[in-house]
Short mmCIF file of C-alpha atoms in Angstrom, two decimals:
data_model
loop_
_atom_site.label_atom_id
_atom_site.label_comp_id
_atom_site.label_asym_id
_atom_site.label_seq_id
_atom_site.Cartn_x
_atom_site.Cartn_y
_atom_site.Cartn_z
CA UNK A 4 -6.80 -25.68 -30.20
CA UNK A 5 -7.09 -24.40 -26.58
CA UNK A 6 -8.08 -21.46 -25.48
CA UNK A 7 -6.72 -19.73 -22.63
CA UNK A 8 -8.96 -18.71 -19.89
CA UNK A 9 -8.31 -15.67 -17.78
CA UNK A 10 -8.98 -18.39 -14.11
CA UNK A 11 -5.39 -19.62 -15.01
CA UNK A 12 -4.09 -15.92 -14.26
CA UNK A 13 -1.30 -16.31 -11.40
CA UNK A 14 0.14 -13.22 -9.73
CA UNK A 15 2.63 -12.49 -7.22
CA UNK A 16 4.36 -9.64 -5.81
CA UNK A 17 7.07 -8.85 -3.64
CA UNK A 18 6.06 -9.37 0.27
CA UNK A 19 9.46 -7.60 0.75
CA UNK A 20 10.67 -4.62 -0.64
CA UNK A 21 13.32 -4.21 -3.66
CA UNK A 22 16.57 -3.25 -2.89
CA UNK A 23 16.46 -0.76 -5.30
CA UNK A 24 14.42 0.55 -8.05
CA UNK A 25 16.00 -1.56 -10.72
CA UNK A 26 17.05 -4.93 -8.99
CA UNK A 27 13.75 -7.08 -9.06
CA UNK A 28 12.74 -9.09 -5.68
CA UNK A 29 14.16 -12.78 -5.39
CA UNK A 30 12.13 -15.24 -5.59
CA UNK A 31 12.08 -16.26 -1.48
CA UNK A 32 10.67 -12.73 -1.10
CA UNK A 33 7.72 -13.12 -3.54
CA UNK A 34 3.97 -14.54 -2.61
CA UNK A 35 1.09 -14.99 -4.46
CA UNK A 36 -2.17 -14.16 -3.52
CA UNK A 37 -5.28 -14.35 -5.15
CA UNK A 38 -7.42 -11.17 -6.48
CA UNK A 39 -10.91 -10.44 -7.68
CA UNK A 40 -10.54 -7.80 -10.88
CA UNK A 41 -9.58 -9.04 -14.38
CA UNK A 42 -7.50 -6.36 -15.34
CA UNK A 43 -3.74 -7.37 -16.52
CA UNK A 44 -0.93 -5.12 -15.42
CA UNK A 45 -0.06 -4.69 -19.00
CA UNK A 46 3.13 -2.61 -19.57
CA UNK A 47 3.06 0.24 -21.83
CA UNK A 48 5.98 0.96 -25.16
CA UNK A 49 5.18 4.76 -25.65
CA UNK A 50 6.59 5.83 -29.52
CA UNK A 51 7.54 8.59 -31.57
CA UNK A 52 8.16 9.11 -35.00
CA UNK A 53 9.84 11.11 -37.79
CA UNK A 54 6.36 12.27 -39.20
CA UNK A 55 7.69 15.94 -38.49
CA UNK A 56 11.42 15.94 -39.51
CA UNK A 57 12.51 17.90 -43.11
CA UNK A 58 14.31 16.31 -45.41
CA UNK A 59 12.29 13.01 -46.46
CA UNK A 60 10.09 15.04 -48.83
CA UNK A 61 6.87 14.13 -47.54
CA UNK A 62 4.98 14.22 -44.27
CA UNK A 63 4.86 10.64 -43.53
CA UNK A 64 6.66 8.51 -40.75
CA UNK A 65 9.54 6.27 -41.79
CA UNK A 66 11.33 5.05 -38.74
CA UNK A 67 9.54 4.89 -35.25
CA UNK A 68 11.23 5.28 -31.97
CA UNK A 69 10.78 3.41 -28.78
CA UNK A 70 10.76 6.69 -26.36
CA UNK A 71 9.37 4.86 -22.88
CA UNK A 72 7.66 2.40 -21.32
CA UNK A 73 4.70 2.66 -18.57
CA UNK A 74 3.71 0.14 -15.83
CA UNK A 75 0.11 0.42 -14.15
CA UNK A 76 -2.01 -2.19 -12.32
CA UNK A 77 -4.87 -2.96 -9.85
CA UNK A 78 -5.28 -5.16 -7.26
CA UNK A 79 -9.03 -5.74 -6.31
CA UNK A 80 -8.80 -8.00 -2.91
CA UNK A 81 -11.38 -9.24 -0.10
CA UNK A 82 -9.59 -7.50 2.80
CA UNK A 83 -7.23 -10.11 4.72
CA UNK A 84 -4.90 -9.22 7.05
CA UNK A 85 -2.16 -10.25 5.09
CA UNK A 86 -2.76 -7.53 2.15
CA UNK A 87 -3.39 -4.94 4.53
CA UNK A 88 -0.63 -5.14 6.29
CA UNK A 89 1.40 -5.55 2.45
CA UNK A 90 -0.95 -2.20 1.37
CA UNK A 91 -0.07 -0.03 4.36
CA UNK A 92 3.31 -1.14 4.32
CA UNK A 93 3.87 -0.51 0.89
CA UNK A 94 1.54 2.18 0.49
CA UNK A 95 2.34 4.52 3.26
CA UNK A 96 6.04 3.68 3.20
CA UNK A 97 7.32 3.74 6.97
CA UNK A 98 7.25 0.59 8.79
CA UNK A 99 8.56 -1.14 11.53
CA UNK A 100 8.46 -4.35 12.38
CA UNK A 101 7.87 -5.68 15.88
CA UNK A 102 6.39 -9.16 17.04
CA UNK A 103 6.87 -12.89 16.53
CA UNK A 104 5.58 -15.97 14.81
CA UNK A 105 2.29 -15.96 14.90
CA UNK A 106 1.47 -12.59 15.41
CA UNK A 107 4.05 -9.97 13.63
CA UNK A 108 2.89 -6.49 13.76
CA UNK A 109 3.50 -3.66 11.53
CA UNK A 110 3.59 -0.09 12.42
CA UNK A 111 3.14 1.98 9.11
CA UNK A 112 3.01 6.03 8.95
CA UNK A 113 3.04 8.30 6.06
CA UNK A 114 7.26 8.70 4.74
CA UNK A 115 8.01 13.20 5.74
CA UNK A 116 11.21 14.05 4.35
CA UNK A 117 11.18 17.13 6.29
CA UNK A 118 12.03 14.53 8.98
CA UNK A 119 14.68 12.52 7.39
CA UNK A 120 12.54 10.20 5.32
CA UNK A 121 12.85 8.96 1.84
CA UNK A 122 10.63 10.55 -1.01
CA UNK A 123 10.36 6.94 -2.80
CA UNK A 124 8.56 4.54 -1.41
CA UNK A 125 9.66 1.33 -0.77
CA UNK A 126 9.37 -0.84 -4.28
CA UNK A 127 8.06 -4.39 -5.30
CA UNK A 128 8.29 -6.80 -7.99
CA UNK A 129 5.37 -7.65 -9.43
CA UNK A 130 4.82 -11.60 -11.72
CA UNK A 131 1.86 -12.06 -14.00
CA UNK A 132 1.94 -15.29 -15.17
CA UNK A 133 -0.14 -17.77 -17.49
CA UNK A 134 1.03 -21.83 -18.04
CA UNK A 135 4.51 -20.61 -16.93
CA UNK A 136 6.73 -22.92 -18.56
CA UNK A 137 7.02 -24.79 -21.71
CA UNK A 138 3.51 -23.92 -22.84
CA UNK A 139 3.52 -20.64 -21.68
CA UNK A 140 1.20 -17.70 -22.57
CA UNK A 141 2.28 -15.12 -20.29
CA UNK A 142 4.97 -14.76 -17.91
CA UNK A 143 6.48 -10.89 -17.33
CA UNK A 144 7.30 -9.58 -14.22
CA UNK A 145 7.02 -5.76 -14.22
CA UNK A 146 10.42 -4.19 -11.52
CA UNK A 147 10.16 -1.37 -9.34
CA UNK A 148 6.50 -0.78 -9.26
CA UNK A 149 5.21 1.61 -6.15
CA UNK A 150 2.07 1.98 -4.58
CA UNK A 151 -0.48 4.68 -5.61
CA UNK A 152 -3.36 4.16 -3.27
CA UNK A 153 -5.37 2.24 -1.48
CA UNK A 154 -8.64 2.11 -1.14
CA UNK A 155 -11.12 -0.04 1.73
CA UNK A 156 -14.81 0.21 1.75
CA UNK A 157 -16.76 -1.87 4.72
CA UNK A 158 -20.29 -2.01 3.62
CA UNK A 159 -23.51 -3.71 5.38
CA UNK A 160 -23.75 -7.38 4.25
CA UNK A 161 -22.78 -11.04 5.21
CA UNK A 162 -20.65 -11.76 2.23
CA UNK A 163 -17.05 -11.36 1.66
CA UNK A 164 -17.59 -8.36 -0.40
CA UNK A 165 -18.83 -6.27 2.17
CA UNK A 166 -14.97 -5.77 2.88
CA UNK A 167 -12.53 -4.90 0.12
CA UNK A 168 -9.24 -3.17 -0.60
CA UNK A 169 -8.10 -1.75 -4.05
CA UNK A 170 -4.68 -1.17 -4.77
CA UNK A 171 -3.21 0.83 -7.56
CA UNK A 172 0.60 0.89 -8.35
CA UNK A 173 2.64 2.16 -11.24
CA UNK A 174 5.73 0.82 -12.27
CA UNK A 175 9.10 2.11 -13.61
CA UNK A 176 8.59 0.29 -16.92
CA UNK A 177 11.80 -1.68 -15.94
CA UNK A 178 10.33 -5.69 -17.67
CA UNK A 179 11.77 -9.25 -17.24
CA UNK A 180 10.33 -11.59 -19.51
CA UNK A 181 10.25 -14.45 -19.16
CA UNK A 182 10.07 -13.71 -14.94
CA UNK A 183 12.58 -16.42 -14.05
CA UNK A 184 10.24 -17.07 -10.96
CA UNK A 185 8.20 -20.09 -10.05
CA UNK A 186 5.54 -18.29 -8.08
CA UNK A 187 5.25 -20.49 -4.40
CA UNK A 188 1.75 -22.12 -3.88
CA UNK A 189 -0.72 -18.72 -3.00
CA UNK A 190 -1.14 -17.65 0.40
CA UNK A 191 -4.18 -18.69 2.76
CA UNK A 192 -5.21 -15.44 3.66
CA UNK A 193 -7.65 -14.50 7.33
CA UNK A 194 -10.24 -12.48 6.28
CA UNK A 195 -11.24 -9.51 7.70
CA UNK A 196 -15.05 -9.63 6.64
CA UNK A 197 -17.96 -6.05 7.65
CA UNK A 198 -18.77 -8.09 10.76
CA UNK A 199 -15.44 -7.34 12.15
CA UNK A 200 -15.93 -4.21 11.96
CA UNK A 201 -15.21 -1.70 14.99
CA UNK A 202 -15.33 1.87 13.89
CA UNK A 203 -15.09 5.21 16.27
CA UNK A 204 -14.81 8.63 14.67
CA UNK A 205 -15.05 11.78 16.48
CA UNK A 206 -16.16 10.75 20.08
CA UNK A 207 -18.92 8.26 18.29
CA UNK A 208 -18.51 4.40 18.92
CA UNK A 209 -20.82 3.55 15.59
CA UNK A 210 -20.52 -0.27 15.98
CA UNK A 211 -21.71 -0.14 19.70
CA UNK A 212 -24.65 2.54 18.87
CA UNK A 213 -25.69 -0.42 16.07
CA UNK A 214 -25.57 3.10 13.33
CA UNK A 215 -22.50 2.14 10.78
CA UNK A 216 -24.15 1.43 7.47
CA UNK A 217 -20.41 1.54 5.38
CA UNK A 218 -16.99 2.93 5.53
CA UNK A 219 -14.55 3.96 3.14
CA UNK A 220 -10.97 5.45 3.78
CA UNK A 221 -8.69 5.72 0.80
CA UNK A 222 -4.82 6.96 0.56
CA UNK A 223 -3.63 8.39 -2.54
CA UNK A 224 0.18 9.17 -3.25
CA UNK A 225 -0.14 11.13 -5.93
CA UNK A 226 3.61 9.46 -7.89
CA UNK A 227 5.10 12.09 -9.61
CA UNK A 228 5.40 9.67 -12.69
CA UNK A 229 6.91 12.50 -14.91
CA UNK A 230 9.66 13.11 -12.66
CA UNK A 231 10.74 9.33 -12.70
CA UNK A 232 12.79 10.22 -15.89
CA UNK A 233 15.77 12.07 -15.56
CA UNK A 234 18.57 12.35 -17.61
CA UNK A 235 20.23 8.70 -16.74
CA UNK A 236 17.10 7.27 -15.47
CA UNK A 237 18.15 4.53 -17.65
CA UNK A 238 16.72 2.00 -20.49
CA UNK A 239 14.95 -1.22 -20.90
CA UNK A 240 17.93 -3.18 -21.70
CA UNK A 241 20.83 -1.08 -19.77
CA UNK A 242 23.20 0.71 -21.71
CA UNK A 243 20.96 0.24 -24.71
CA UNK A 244 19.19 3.71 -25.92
CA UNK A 245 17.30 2.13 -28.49
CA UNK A 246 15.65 -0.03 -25.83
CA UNK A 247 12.99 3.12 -24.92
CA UNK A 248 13.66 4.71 -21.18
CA UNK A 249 12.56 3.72 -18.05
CA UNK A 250 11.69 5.62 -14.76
CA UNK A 251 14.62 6.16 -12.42
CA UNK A 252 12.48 6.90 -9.19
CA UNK A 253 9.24 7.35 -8.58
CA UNK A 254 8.62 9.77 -5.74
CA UNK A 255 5.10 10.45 -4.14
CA UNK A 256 3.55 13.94 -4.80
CA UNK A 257 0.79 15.50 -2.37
CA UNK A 258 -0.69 12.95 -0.80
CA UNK A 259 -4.45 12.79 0.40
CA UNK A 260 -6.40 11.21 2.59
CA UNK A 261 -9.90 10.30 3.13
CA UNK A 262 -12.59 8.95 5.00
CA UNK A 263 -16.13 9.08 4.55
CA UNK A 264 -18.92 7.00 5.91
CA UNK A 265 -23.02 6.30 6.22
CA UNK A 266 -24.53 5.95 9.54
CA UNK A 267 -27.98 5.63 10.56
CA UNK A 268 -29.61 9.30 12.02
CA UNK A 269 -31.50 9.94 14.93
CA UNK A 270 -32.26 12.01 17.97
CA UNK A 271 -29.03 11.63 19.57
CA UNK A 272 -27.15 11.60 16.07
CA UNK A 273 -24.33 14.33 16.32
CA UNK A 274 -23.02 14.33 12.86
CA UNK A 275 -24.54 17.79 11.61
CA UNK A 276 -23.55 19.43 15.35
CA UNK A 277 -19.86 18.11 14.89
CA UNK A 278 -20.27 19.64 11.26
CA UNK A 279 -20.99 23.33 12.48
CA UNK A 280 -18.76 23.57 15.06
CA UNK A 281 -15.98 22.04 13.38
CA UNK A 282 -15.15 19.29 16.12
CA UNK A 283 -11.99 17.58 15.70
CA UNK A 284 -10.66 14.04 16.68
CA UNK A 285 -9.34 11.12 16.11
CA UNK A 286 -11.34 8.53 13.49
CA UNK A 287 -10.20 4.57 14.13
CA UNK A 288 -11.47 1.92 11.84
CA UNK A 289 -10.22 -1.75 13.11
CA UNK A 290 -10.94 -5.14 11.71
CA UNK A 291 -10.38 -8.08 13.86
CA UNK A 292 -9.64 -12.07 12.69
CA UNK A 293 -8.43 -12.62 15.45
CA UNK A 294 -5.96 -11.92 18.14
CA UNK A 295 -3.07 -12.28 15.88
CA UNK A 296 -4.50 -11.15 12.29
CA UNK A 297 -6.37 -7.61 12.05
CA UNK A 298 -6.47 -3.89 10.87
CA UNK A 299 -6.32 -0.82 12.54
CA UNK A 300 -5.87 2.39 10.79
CA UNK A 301 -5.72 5.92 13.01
CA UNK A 302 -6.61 8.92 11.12
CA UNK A 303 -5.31 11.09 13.72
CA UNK A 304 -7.43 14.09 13.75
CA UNK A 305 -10.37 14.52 11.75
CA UNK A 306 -13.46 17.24 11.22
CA UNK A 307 -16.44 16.81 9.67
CA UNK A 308 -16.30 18.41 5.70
CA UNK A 309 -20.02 17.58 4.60
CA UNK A 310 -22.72 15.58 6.74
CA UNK A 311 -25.69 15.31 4.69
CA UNK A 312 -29.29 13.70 5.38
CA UNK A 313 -30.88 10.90 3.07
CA UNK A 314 -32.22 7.31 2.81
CA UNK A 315 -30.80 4.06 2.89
CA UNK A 316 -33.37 1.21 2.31
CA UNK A 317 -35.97 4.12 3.35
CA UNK A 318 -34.14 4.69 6.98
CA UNK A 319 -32.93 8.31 7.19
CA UNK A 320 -29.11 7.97 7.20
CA UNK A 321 -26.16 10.57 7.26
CA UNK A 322 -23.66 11.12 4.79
CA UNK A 323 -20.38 12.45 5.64
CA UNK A 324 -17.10 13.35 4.25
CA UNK A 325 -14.05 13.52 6.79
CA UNK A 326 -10.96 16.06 6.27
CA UNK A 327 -8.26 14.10 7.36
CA UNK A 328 -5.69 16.78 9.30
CA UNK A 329 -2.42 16.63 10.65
CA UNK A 330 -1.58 16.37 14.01
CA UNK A 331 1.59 17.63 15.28
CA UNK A 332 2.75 14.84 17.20
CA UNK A 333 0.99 11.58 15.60
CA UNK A 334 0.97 12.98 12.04
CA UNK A 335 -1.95 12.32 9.33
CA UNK A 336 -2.91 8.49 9.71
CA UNK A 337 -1.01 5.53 11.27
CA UNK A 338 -2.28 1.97 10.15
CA UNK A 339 -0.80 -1.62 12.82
CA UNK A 340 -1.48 -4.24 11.13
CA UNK A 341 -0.89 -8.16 12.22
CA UNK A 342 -0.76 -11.04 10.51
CA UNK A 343 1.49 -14.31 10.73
CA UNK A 344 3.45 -13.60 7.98
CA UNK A 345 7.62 -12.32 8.21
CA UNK A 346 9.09 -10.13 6.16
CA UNK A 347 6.14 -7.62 4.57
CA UNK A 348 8.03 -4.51 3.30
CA UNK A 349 11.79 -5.20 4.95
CA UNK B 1 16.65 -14.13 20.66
CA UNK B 2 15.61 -10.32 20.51
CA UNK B 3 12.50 -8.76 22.71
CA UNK B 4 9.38 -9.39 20.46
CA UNK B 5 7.74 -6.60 22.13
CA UNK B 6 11.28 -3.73 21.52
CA UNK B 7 12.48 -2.56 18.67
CA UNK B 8 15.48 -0.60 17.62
CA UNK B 9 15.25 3.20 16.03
CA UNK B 10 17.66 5.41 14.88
CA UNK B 11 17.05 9.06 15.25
CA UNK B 12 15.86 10.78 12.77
CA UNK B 13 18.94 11.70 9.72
CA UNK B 14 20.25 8.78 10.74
CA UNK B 15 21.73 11.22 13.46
CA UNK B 16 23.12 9.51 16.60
CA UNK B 17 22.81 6.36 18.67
CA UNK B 18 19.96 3.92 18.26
CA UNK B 19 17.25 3.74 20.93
CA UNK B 20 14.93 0.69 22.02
CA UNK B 21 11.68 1.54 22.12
CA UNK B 22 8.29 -0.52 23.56
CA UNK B 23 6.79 -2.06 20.43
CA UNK B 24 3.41 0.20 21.29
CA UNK B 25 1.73 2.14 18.58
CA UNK B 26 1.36 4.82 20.85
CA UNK B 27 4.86 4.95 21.58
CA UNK B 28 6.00 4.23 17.95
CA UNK B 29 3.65 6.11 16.08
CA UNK B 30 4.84 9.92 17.31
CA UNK B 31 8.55 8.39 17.06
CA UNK B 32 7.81 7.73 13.85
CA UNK B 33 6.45 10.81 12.59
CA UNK B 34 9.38 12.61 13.93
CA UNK B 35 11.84 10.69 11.58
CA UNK B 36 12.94 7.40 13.96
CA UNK B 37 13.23 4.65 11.57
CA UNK B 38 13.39 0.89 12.64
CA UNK B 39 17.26 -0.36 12.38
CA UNK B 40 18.87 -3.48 13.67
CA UNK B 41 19.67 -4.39 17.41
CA UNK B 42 23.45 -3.16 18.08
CA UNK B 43 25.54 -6.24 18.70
CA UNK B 44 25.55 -6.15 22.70
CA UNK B 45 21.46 -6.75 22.25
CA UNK B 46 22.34 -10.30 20.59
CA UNK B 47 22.01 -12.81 23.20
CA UNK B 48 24.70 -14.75 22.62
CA UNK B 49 24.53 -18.73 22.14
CA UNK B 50 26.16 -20.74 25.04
CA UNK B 51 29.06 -22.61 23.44
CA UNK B 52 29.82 -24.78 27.10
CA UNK B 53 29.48 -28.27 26.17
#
């Protein structure tokens, strides 16, 4: 008897967005890339029971009840420019599109409904599969899932994990299985390793003073999962209450930002100066493959929240915590990201 | 064949005429913000295919 090993995991996701909350990406606009955690997006059947109702004569259950179902998964990446460009898409919700084959370029920015914008980000398909097929072990593909943050960290270090993104997303609980998808061979991804790294926050070029020891700059949406059911949202199998419910939308709450980062300290260091008098401006973290495949995210005004002495491999470093702020006419953050692939988020 | 380097917005509410912009993320960015969203080329932007044979 086989075993089945967790190396024969295949995902994909939608590189373009759903339609709709309920109608599950076509194939042509699904990819699949590779990723580095173990953790299986594995949907959730929430139940109740009749434990509490009078009238059976005892206190014990005797019928459950499907109620809901939950979605939740984690992508753990090396940062490409492909998933970046997919993760700011997708995770700050505005895009447009501009560019050509090779080099497409996407402009993302936070969604304001004060301004017209949705409150639901765009949504994605996304296929787990196992020996899809006649000897299949797993093949579900989990409808309308959103993204709930993402996370990059650019540490010191030659090796591809000096340069990661984590996504999180939550799904409706909307299922197909079996997926009905044949997943098309992964995408080569260009990497966008620490030595790439150009970094300037506050007035301070850290890459050109030789002082960046990491960077990390996360974006949380906060998905107001509660409020995805309504009455209608729907069910698992439509028009079939039995079938437990599903979300209907799944809008972002208060979002956050942050950025916080480790440089080397020294006579001309002006961390703890920027700290007490509050200096503000703009923080710009860019990671270059090449002319047609890279990074940039703007967090557009920035002050220093904590900037705190210490050690790193016994050389006195600085600590700090960023408050990302909102500026009036380029809002929170802003991400362009290029890569040679069509289609991410439209 | 559209300009790689314009794109098409539509003010923000979906209110009014679209508007080419320079595909700049300075340009884009504070459009952005204040509710442009990206929309498709109106027709007269198509260039349209010579049919002379």
């Amino acid at each position: 008897m086989s075993t089945t090993r967790l190396q024969e995991l295949l995902i994909g996701f939608g590189k373009g967005k759903q339609t709709d909350i309920a109608t599950a990406n076509l194939v042509a606009n699904i990819w699949q890339l590779k990723k580095l955690n173990a953790q299986l997006a594995n949907p959730k059947l929430n139940t109740e029971n009749d434990a509490d109702e009078y009238g059976k004569g005892h206190e014990f259950a005797t019928q459950t009840f499907k109620t809901s179902w939950d979605v939740s998964g984690t992508l753990e990446k090396y940062l490409s420019a492909e998933v970046s460009a997919w993760a700011m898409a997708f995770g700050l919700g505005k895009v447009v599109k501009s560019g050509t084959t090779p080099n497409f370029t996407y402009t993302c920015t936070p969604l304001f409904p004060a301004n017209g914008d949705a409150s639901e980000l765009p949504y994605f398909s996304f296929v787990e599969q196992i020996r899809p097929g006649a000897g299949v072990v797993l093949d579900r593909m989990a409808v309308g899932c959103a993204v709930e943050g993402w996370t990059i960290t650019v540490g010191s270090g030659p090796g591809r994990a000096n340069s990661k993104i984590t996504v999180e997303f939550v799904g409706s609980g909307k299922l197909t299985d079996p997926s009905g998808i044949t997943l098309p061979a992964a995408t080569l991804e260009k990497l966008l390793p620490s030595a790439a790294l150009a970094l300037s926050i506050n007035g301070t070029d850290y890459v050109t003073n030789k002082n960046v020891v990491s960077v990390e700059t996360s974006w949380k949406n906060n998905i107001r999962l509660d409020a995805g059911f309504f009455p209608g949202s729907g069910f698992q199998t439509p028009g079939d209450a039995t079938t437990g419910a599903i979300r209907g939308r799944l809008e972002f709450g208060n979002r956050q930002g942050a950025l916080k980062f480790t440089a080397r300290f020294d006579n001309t260091s002006t961390e703890l100066t920027k700290l007490k008098a509050q200096t503000t401006g703009t923080a710009t973290i860019t990671l270059t493959f090449d002319a047609n495949n890279s990074l940039a995210i703007t967090w557009q005004k920035v002050s220093f929240a904590t900037a705190e002495l210490g050690e790193t491999d016994q050389i006195v470093t600085v600590a700090v915590e960023a408050t990302p702020m909102y500026d009036s006419t380029n809002g929170i953050v802003s991400a362009v990201a290029k890569c040679g692939v069509d289609g991410i988020c439209q | 064949m559209n300009d790689p380097n314009k794109v098409w917005l539509l003010p923000p509410f979906g209110q009014g005429e679209p508007k080419a912009f320079e595909a700049k993320p300075e340009i884009l960015v504070p459009a952005m913000v204040a509710g442009w969203t990206q929309c498709d080329p109106p027709a007269s932007e198509e260039v349209k295919t010579d049919v002379h044979d």
